[in-house]
Amino acid sequence: MASIMYAIKCPGCERSAFVDDYYKTHEKYIFCMVCGYYYTKTIEKYTENSIKYKGEVCEGHGMFVLVNKDGSCEKVMLNDSLTVAQLEELKAKLMERNVNQEKSYLISFENGVFTILFGNPPEHFHLTFEEYRRKMIAKYGVPEYDFMVPIEG
């Protein structure tokens, strides 16, 4: 499989989302690690004469990022508003001994507003898409095609 990866303006929060575009099969994945938005277009059924695709969209309600002291990481896109029970469960996970609390965070995204519930999100969280685009072009150079914004490797 061949794919192209690049950044776009997130349809949910207008920050930076990442596209993994399988141009030979026309499958596409969009993930926003800021608000939790995702879109997938995958092959549902393939025959000799046709391809049927299925799409899925989640508007995004935030992100939970748990970084362990050994460097391993768990990233969870919130598909719905947090309940009180879910919030308490995630906060408890963040307090475990093996968690690097400096790099872990929990953010909700409701009605266009971000709320940092725990931790310190990374620098890219605070950048608009245009700021991110300028930073990546300064770091990696001007891409061959205008729509292809480089992503942090």
Short mmCIF file of N, CA and C in Angstrom, two decimals:
data_model
loop_
_atom_site.label_atom_id
_atom_site.label_comp_id
_atom_site.label_asym_id
_atom_site.label_seq_id
_atom_site.Cartn_x
_atom_site.Cartn_y
_atom_site.Cartn_z
N MET A 1 0.84 -1.18 0.00
CA MET A 1 0.00 0.00 0.00
C MET A 1 0.88 1.24 0.00
N ALA A 2 0.48 2.22 -0.73
CA ALA A 2 1.21 3.49 -0.78
C ALA A 2 0.32 4.59 -0.23
N SER A 3 0.91 5.43 0.60
CA SER A 3 0.13 6.52 1.16
C SER A 3 0.97 7.78 1.25
N ILE A 4 0.27 8.89 1.37
CA ILE A 4 0.89 10.19 1.57
C ILE A 4 0.36 10.71 2.90
N MET A 5 1.26 11.20 3.74
CA MET A 5 0.84 11.77 5.02
C MET A 5 1.17 13.25 5.03
N TYR A 6 0.20 14.04 5.48
CA TYR A 6 0.40 15.49 5.56
C TYR A 6 -0.60 16.07 6.54
N ALA A 7 -0.42 17.34 6.89
CA ALA A 7 -1.33 18.01 7.81
C ALA A 7 -2.33 18.86 7.05
N ILE A 8 -3.53 18.99 7.63
CA ILE A 8 -4.57 19.87 7.10
C ILE A 8 -5.20 20.62 8.27
N LYS A 9 -6.01 21.61 7.95
CA LYS A 9 -6.79 22.30 8.98
C LYS A 9 -7.90 21.36 9.42
N CYS A 10 -7.97 21.09 10.71
CA CYS A 10 -8.98 20.17 11.24
C CYS A 10 -10.38 20.69 10.98
N PRO A 11 -11.26 19.84 10.43
CA PRO A 11 -12.66 20.25 10.23
C PRO A 11 -13.40 20.50 11.54
N GLY A 12 -12.89 19.97 12.65
CA GLY A 12 -13.56 20.14 13.93
C GLY A 12 -13.13 21.38 14.69
N CYS A 13 -11.81 21.56 14.86
CA CYS A 13 -11.32 22.65 15.71
C CYS A 13 -10.47 23.68 14.97
N GLU A 14 -10.18 23.40 13.70
CA GLU A 14 -9.38 24.28 12.84
C GLU A 14 -7.92 24.37 13.26
N ARG A 15 -7.45 23.41 14.08
CA ARG A 15 -6.02 23.30 14.39
C ARG A 15 -5.43 22.34 13.37
N SER A 16 -4.37 21.63 13.71
CA SER A 16 -3.71 20.73 12.76
C SER A 16 -4.18 19.29 12.92
N ALA A 17 -4.72 18.74 11.86
CA ALA A 17 -5.10 17.33 11.81
C ALA A 17 -4.16 16.66 10.81
N PHE A 18 -4.05 15.34 10.91
CA PHE A 18 -3.14 14.60 10.05
C PHE A 18 -3.92 13.68 9.12
N VAL A 19 -3.51 13.68 7.87
CA VAL A 19 -4.15 12.87 6.84
C VAL A 19 -3.21 11.75 6.45
N ASP A 20 -3.74 10.55 6.36
CA ASP A 20 -3.04 9.41 5.79
C ASP A 20 -3.87 9.00 4.59
N ASP A 21 -3.41 9.35 3.39
CA ASP A 21 -4.17 9.22 2.15
C ASP A 21 -3.59 8.06 1.33
N TYR A 22 -4.35 6.98 1.25
CA TYR A 22 -3.95 5.83 0.44
C TYR A 22 -4.44 6.08 -0.98
N TYR A 23 -3.62 6.78 -1.74
CA TYR A 23 -4.05 7.30 -3.04
C TYR A 23 -4.33 6.22 -4.07
N LYS A 24 -3.79 5.04 -3.93
CA LYS A 24 -4.06 3.99 -4.91
C LYS A 24 -5.42 3.33 -4.69
N THR A 25 -5.88 3.28 -3.44
CA THR A 25 -7.17 2.66 -3.15
C THR A 25 -8.25 3.69 -2.84
N HIS A 26 -7.87 4.95 -2.75
CA HIS A 26 -8.77 6.06 -2.42
C HIS A 26 -9.31 5.97 -0.98
N GLU A 27 -8.59 5.24 -0.13
CA GLU A 27 -8.95 5.21 1.28
C GLU A 27 -8.26 6.40 1.96
N LYS A 28 -8.90 6.91 3.03
CA LYS A 28 -8.35 8.09 3.68
C LYS A 28 -8.67 8.06 5.17
N TYR A 29 -7.71 8.53 5.95
CA TYR A 29 -7.86 8.63 7.40
C TYR A 29 -7.44 10.04 7.81
N ILE A 30 -8.27 10.71 8.61
CA ILE A 30 -7.94 12.03 9.14
C ILE A 30 -8.08 11.94 10.66
N PHE A 31 -7.02 12.35 11.36
CA PHE A 31 -7.01 12.32 12.82
C PHE A 31 -6.52 13.66 13.36
N CYS A 32 -7.24 14.22 14.30
CA CYS A 32 -6.81 15.43 14.99
C CYS A 32 -6.43 15.06 16.41
N MET A 33 -5.15 15.20 16.73
CA MET A 33 -4.67 14.87 18.06
C MET A 33 -4.84 16.04 19.02
N VAL A 34 -5.57 17.07 18.60
CA VAL A 34 -5.87 18.20 19.46
C VAL A 34 -7.30 18.07 20.01
N CYS A 35 -8.29 17.95 19.10
CA CYS A 35 -9.69 17.88 19.55
C CYS A 35 -10.28 16.48 19.53
N GLY A 36 -9.60 15.52 18.88
CA GLY A 36 -10.11 14.16 18.82
C GLY A 36 -10.97 13.84 17.60
N TYR A 37 -11.10 14.79 16.67
CA TYR A 37 -11.86 14.56 15.44
C TYR A 37 -11.20 13.42 14.64
N TYR A 38 -12.03 12.58 14.03
CA TYR A 38 -11.49 11.64 13.05
C TYR A 38 -12.50 11.36 11.94
N TYR A 39 -11.94 11.00 10.80
CA TYR A 39 -12.72 10.63 9.62
C TYR A 39 -12.01 9.44 9.00
N THR A 40 -12.76 8.43 8.62
CA THR A 40 -12.18 7.31 7.89
C THR A 40 -13.04 6.99 6.67
N LYS A 41 -12.38 6.69 5.59
CA LYS A 41 -13.03 6.21 4.37
C LYS A 41 -12.27 4.95 3.98
N THR A 42 -12.94 3.81 4.10
CA THR A 42 -12.29 2.53 3.84
C THR A 42 -13.13 1.69 2.88
N ILE A 43 -12.47 0.73 2.28
CA ILE A 43 -13.17 -0.17 1.36
C ILE A 43 -14.05 -1.12 2.16
N GLU A 44 -15.34 -1.10 1.83
CA GLU A 44 -16.29 -2.00 2.49
C GLU A 44 -16.44 -3.29 1.68
N LYS A 45 -16.52 -3.13 0.34
CA LYS A 45 -16.69 -4.29 -0.53
C LYS A 45 -16.01 -4.02 -1.86
N TYR A 46 -15.29 -5.02 -2.31
CA TYR A 46 -14.56 -4.89 -3.57
C TYR A 46 -14.97 -6.03 -4.49
N THR A 47 -15.33 -5.67 -5.73
CA THR A 47 -15.58 -6.66 -6.76
C THR A 47 -14.75 -6.27 -7.97
N GLU A 48 -14.76 -7.11 -8.96
CA GLU A 48 -13.99 -6.83 -10.17
C GLU A 48 -14.46 -5.55 -10.86
N ASN A 49 -15.76 -5.23 -10.71
CA ASN A 49 -16.33 -4.08 -11.42
C ASN A 49 -16.55 -2.85 -10.55
N SER A 50 -16.46 -3.00 -9.24
CA SER A 50 -16.76 -1.84 -8.40
C SER A 50 -16.10 -1.92 -7.03
N ILE A 51 -16.02 -0.76 -6.43
CA ILE A 51 -15.53 -0.66 -5.05
C ILE A 51 -16.57 0.13 -4.27
N LYS A 52 -16.99 -0.43 -3.15
CA LYS A 52 -17.92 0.28 -2.28
C LYS A 52 -17.15 0.71 -1.03
N TYR A 53 -17.29 2.00 -0.71
CA TYR A 53 -16.58 2.55 0.45
C TYR A 53 -17.56 2.79 1.59
N LYS A 54 -17.02 2.81 2.79
CA LYS A 54 -17.81 3.24 3.95
C LYS A 54 -17.03 4.34 4.65
N GLY A 55 -17.77 5.31 5.16
CA GLY A 55 -17.14 6.42 5.86
C GLY A 55 -17.63 6.51 7.29
N GLU A 56 -16.77 7.02 8.14
CA GLU A 56 -17.12 7.22 9.55
C GLU A 56 -16.53 8.55 10.00
N VAL A 57 -17.31 9.31 10.75
CA VAL A 57 -16.86 10.61 11.26
C VAL A 57 -17.18 10.69 12.75
N CYS A 58 -16.23 11.20 13.51
CA CYS A 58 -16.47 11.54 14.91
C CYS A 58 -16.02 12.98 15.09
N GLU A 59 -16.93 13.81 15.55
CA GLU A 59 -16.66 15.25 15.66
C GLU A 59 -15.56 15.57 16.66
N GLY A 60 -15.28 14.72 17.60
CA GLY A 60 -14.22 14.96 18.57
C GLY A 60 -14.70 15.73 19.79
N HIS A 61 -14.35 15.21 20.94
CA HIS A 61 -14.72 15.85 22.21
C HIS A 61 -13.52 16.02 23.12
N GLY A 62 -12.31 15.84 22.56
CA GLY A 62 -11.10 16.05 23.34
C GLY A 62 -10.13 14.90 23.20
N MET A 63 -9.04 15.01 23.99
CA MET A 63 -7.97 14.02 23.94
C MET A 63 -7.51 13.67 25.35
N PHE A 64 -7.17 12.40 25.51
CA PHE A 64 -6.53 11.91 26.73
C PHE A 64 -5.22 11.31 26.30
N VAL A 65 -4.12 11.86 26.79
CA VAL A 65 -2.79 11.35 26.43
C VAL A 65 -2.08 10.97 27.72
N LEU A 66 -1.73 9.70 27.81
CA LEU A 66 -1.07 9.16 28.99
C LEU A 66 0.34 8.71 28.57
N VAL A 67 1.35 9.38 29.09
CA VAL A 67 2.74 9.04 28.79
C VAL A 67 3.34 8.40 30.02
N ASN A 68 3.86 7.21 29.85
CA ASN A 68 4.48 6.50 30.97
C ASN A 68 5.95 6.89 31.10
N LYS A 69 6.51 6.65 32.27
CA LYS A 69 7.90 6.99 32.53
C LYS A 69 8.86 6.20 31.66
N ASP A 70 8.43 5.04 31.15
CA ASP A 70 9.28 4.25 30.26
C ASP A 70 9.21 4.74 28.81
N GLY A 71 8.41 5.79 28.56
CA GLY A 71 8.30 6.37 27.23
C GLY A 71 7.12 5.87 26.42
N SER A 72 6.48 4.79 26.85
CA SER A 72 5.30 4.30 26.13
C SER A 72 4.16 5.29 26.31
N CYS A 73 3.23 5.26 25.37
CA CYS A 73 2.19 6.29 25.35
C CYS A 73 0.85 5.69 24.94
N GLU A 74 -0.21 6.19 25.54
CA GLU A 74 -1.57 5.81 25.19
C GLU A 74 -2.31 7.09 24.81
N LYS A 75 -2.91 7.12 23.62
CA LYS A 75 -3.67 8.28 23.17
C LYS A 75 -5.09 7.85 22.90
N VAL A 76 -6.03 8.56 23.52
CA VAL A 76 -7.45 8.22 23.37
C VAL A 76 -8.19 9.46 22.88
N MET A 77 -8.86 9.32 21.74
CA MET A 77 -9.71 10.38 21.23
C MET A 77 -11.07 10.23 21.89
N LEU A 78 -11.56 11.30 22.49
CA LEU A 78 -12.85 11.23 23.17
C LEU A 78 -13.97 11.37 22.14
N ASN A 79 -14.81 10.35 22.04
CA ASN A 79 -15.89 10.31 21.05
C ASN A 79 -17.17 10.99 21.52
N ASP A 80 -17.23 11.30 22.80
CA ASP A 80 -18.45 11.89 23.37
C ASP A 80 -18.05 12.73 24.57
N SER A 81 -18.99 13.50 25.07
CA SER A 81 -18.73 14.30 26.26
C SER A 81 -18.41 13.37 27.42
N LEU A 82 -17.48 13.80 28.27
CA LEU A 82 -17.08 13.00 29.43
C LEU A 82 -18.18 13.00 30.49
N THR A 83 -18.44 11.84 31.03
CA THR A 83 -19.31 11.75 32.20
C THR A 83 -18.44 11.97 33.43
N VAL A 84 -19.06 12.20 34.56
CA VAL A 84 -18.32 12.39 35.82
C VAL A 84 -17.52 11.11 36.13
N ALA A 85 -18.13 9.96 35.93
CA ALA A 85 -17.45 8.68 36.20
C ALA A 85 -16.23 8.50 35.30
N GLN A 86 -16.37 8.83 34.01
CA GLN A 86 -15.23 8.70 33.09
C GLN A 86 -14.11 9.67 33.47
N LEU A 87 -14.48 10.88 33.85
CA LEU A 87 -13.50 11.88 34.25
C LEU A 87 -12.71 11.38 35.46
N GLU A 88 -13.38 10.83 36.43
CA GLU A 88 -12.71 10.31 37.63
C GLU A 88 -11.80 9.13 37.28
N GLU A 89 -12.25 8.27 36.38
CA GLU A 89 -11.46 7.11 35.96
C GLU A 89 -10.17 7.56 35.26
N LEU A 90 -10.28 8.55 34.36
CA LEU A 90 -9.10 9.03 33.65
C LEU A 90 -8.14 9.76 34.58
N LYS A 91 -8.67 10.56 35.50
CA LYS A 91 -7.81 11.24 36.48
C LYS A 91 -7.06 10.22 37.34
N ALA A 92 -7.72 9.13 37.72
CA ALA A 92 -7.07 8.09 38.51
C ALA A 92 -5.92 7.45 37.73
N LYS A 93 -6.13 7.22 36.42
CA LYS A 93 -5.06 6.67 35.58
C LYS A 93 -3.87 7.61 35.52
N LEU A 94 -4.15 8.91 35.46
CA LEU A 94 -3.08 9.90 35.41
C LEU A 94 -2.25 9.94 36.69
N MET A 95 -2.82 9.51 37.79
CA MET A 95 -2.15 9.56 39.09
C MET A 95 -1.34 8.30 39.40
N GLU A 96 -1.39 7.31 38.52
CA GLU A 96 -0.64 6.08 38.78
C GLU A 96 0.86 6.36 38.80
N ARG A 97 1.59 5.56 39.54
CA ARG A 97 3.01 5.79 39.82
C ARG A 97 3.88 5.78 38.56
N ASN A 98 3.56 4.95 37.59
CA ASN A 98 4.40 4.82 36.39
C ASN A 98 4.12 5.90 35.33
N VAL A 99 3.23 6.86 35.61
CA VAL A 99 2.83 7.88 34.64
C VAL A 99 3.72 9.11 34.76
N ASN A 100 4.16 9.60 33.62
CA ASN A 100 4.90 10.86 33.56
C ASN A 100 3.85 11.97 33.51
N GLN A 101 3.58 12.57 34.63
CA GLN A 101 2.51 13.57 34.72
C GLN A 101 2.87 14.87 34.01
N GLU A 102 4.14 15.14 33.81
CA GLU A 102 4.55 16.35 33.10
C GLU A 102 4.17 16.30 31.62
N LYS A 103 4.11 15.09 31.05
CA LYS A 103 3.83 14.95 29.62
C LYS A 103 2.42 14.43 29.33
N SER A 104 1.68 14.06 30.36
CA SER A 104 0.33 13.51 30.19
C SER A 104 -0.69 14.63 30.34
N TYR A 105 -1.84 14.47 29.67
CA TYR A 105 -2.87 15.50 29.78
C TYR A 105 -4.24 14.97 29.36
N LEU A 106 -5.25 15.71 29.80
CA LEU A 106 -6.64 15.42 29.47
C LEU A 106 -7.29 16.74 29.08
N ILE A 107 -7.85 16.78 27.87
CA ILE A 107 -8.46 18.00 27.34
C ILE A 107 -9.85 17.66 26.83
N SER A 108 -10.82 18.49 27.17
CA SER A 108 -12.15 18.32 26.58
C SER A 108 -12.34 19.40 25.51
N PHE A 109 -13.19 19.10 24.54
CA PHE A 109 -13.52 20.03 23.46
C PHE A 109 -15.02 19.98 23.29
N GLU A 110 -15.69 21.01 23.77
CA GLU A 110 -17.15 21.07 23.70
C GLU A 110 -17.58 22.43 23.17
N ASN A 111 -18.46 22.42 22.17
CA ASN A 111 -19.01 23.65 21.59
C ASN A 111 -17.91 24.64 21.17
N GLY A 112 -16.84 24.10 20.59
CA GLY A 112 -15.76 24.94 20.08
C GLY A 112 -14.80 25.47 21.13
N VAL A 113 -14.92 24.98 22.37
CA VAL A 113 -14.08 25.48 23.46
C VAL A 113 -13.24 24.35 24.04
N PHE A 114 -11.92 24.59 24.14
CA PHE A 114 -11.02 23.64 24.78
C PHE A 114 -10.96 23.92 26.27
N THR A 115 -10.96 22.86 27.07
CA THR A 115 -10.76 22.98 28.50
C THR A 115 -9.69 21.98 28.91
N ILE A 116 -8.60 22.47 29.47
CA ILE A 116 -7.54 21.60 29.95
C ILE A 116 -7.96 21.12 31.34
N LEU A 117 -8.27 19.83 31.44
CA LEU A 117 -8.76 19.26 32.69
C LEU A 117 -7.62 18.76 33.56
N PHE A 118 -6.50 18.40 32.92
CA PHE A 118 -5.33 17.93 33.66
C PHE A 118 -4.10 18.01 32.77
N GLY A 119 -2.99 18.39 33.34
CA GLY A 119 -1.71 18.29 32.66
C GLY A 119 -1.37 19.47 31.78
N ASN A 120 -0.34 19.25 30.98
CA ASN A 120 0.22 20.28 30.12
C ASN A 120 0.28 19.78 28.68
N PRO A 121 -0.63 20.22 27.84
CA PRO A 121 -0.56 19.78 26.44
C PRO A 121 0.71 20.32 25.78
N PRO A 122 1.18 19.64 24.73
CA PRO A 122 2.40 20.07 24.05
C PRO A 122 2.20 21.38 23.30
N GLU A 123 3.32 21.96 22.86
CA GLU A 123 3.31 23.26 22.18
C GLU A 123 2.36 23.28 20.99
N HIS A 124 2.35 22.22 20.18
CA HIS A 124 1.52 22.22 18.96
C HIS A 124 0.04 22.38 19.28
N PHE A 125 -0.39 22.02 20.49
CA PHE A 125 -1.78 22.17 20.89
C PHE A 125 -2.23 23.62 20.79
N HIS A 126 -1.36 24.54 21.12
CA HIS A 126 -1.70 25.96 21.18
C HIS A 126 -1.56 26.68 19.83
N LEU A 127 -1.02 25.99 18.83
CA LEU A 127 -0.79 26.64 17.53
C LEU A 127 -2.02 26.55 16.64
N THR A 128 -2.34 27.65 15.97
CA THR A 128 -3.36 27.60 14.92
C THR A 128 -2.79 26.78 13.77
N PHE A 129 -3.64 26.39 12.84
CA PHE A 129 -3.15 25.63 11.69
C PHE A 129 -2.11 26.42 10.92
N GLU A 130 -2.34 27.72 10.71
CA GLU A 130 -1.38 28.54 9.95
C GLU A 130 -0.05 28.66 10.68
N GLU A 131 -0.08 28.79 12.01
CA GLU A 131 1.17 28.83 12.79
C GLU A 131 1.91 27.50 12.67
N TYR A 132 1.19 26.39 12.77
CA TYR A 132 1.79 25.07 12.62
C TYR A 132 2.39 24.91 11.22
N ARG A 133 1.65 25.34 10.22
CA ARG A 133 2.12 25.25 8.83
C ARG A 133 3.43 26.01 8.64
N ARG A 134 3.49 27.25 9.15
CA ARG A 134 4.72 28.05 9.03
C ARG A 134 5.89 27.37 9.75
N LYS A 135 5.62 26.82 10.93
CA LYS A 135 6.67 26.16 11.71
C LYS A 135 7.21 24.94 10.96
N MET A 136 6.33 24.12 10.39
CA MET A 136 6.76 22.91 9.70
C MET A 136 7.51 23.24 8.40
N ILE A 137 7.08 24.27 7.69
CA ILE A 137 7.78 24.67 6.46
C ILE A 137 9.15 25.23 6.81
N ALA A 138 9.25 25.99 7.90
CA ALA A 138 10.55 26.51 8.33
C ALA A 138 11.48 25.36 8.71
N LYS A 139 10.93 24.32 9.31
CA LYS A 139 11.74 23.19 9.77
C LYS A 139 12.11 22.24 8.63
N TYR A 140 11.16 21.93 7.73
CA TYR A 140 11.36 20.91 6.71
C TYR A 140 11.47 21.44 5.29
N GLY A 141 11.23 22.72 5.08
CA GLY A 141 11.28 23.30 3.74
C GLY A 141 9.92 23.34 3.09
N VAL A 142 9.84 24.04 1.98
CA VAL A 142 8.59 24.20 1.24
C VAL A 142 8.24 22.89 0.55
N PRO A 143 7.02 22.38 0.75
CA PRO A 143 6.64 21.12 0.11
C PRO A 143 6.45 21.29 -1.39
N GLU A 144 6.53 20.18 -2.10
CA GLU A 144 6.38 20.20 -3.55
C GLU A 144 4.98 20.67 -3.97
N TYR A 145 3.96 20.29 -3.20
CA TYR A 145 2.58 20.67 -3.52
C TYR A 145 2.03 21.54 -2.39
N ASP A 146 1.26 22.57 -2.74
CA ASP A 146 0.72 23.51 -1.74
C ASP A 146 -0.10 22.85 -0.64
N PHE A 147 -0.90 21.82 -0.99
CA PHE A 147 -1.80 21.23 -0.02
C PHE A 147 -1.07 20.34 0.99
N MET A 148 0.18 20.01 0.72
CA MET A 148 0.92 19.07 1.58
C MET A 148 1.73 19.84 2.62
N VAL A 149 1.19 19.92 3.82
CA VAL A 149 1.91 20.54 4.94
C VAL A 149 2.68 19.42 5.65
N PRO A 150 4.00 19.61 5.83
CA PRO A 150 4.79 18.56 6.51
C PRO A 150 4.27 18.34 7.93
N ILE A 151 4.49 17.12 8.44
CA ILE A 151 4.11 16.80 9.81
C ILE A 151 5.36 16.49 10.62
N GLU A 152 5.24 16.70 11.92
CA GLU A 152 6.34 16.43 12.84
C GLU A 152 6.63 14.95 12.81
N GLY A 153 7.87 14.58 12.61
CA GLY A 153 8.26 13.18 12.51
C GLY A 153 8.58 12.52 13.81
#
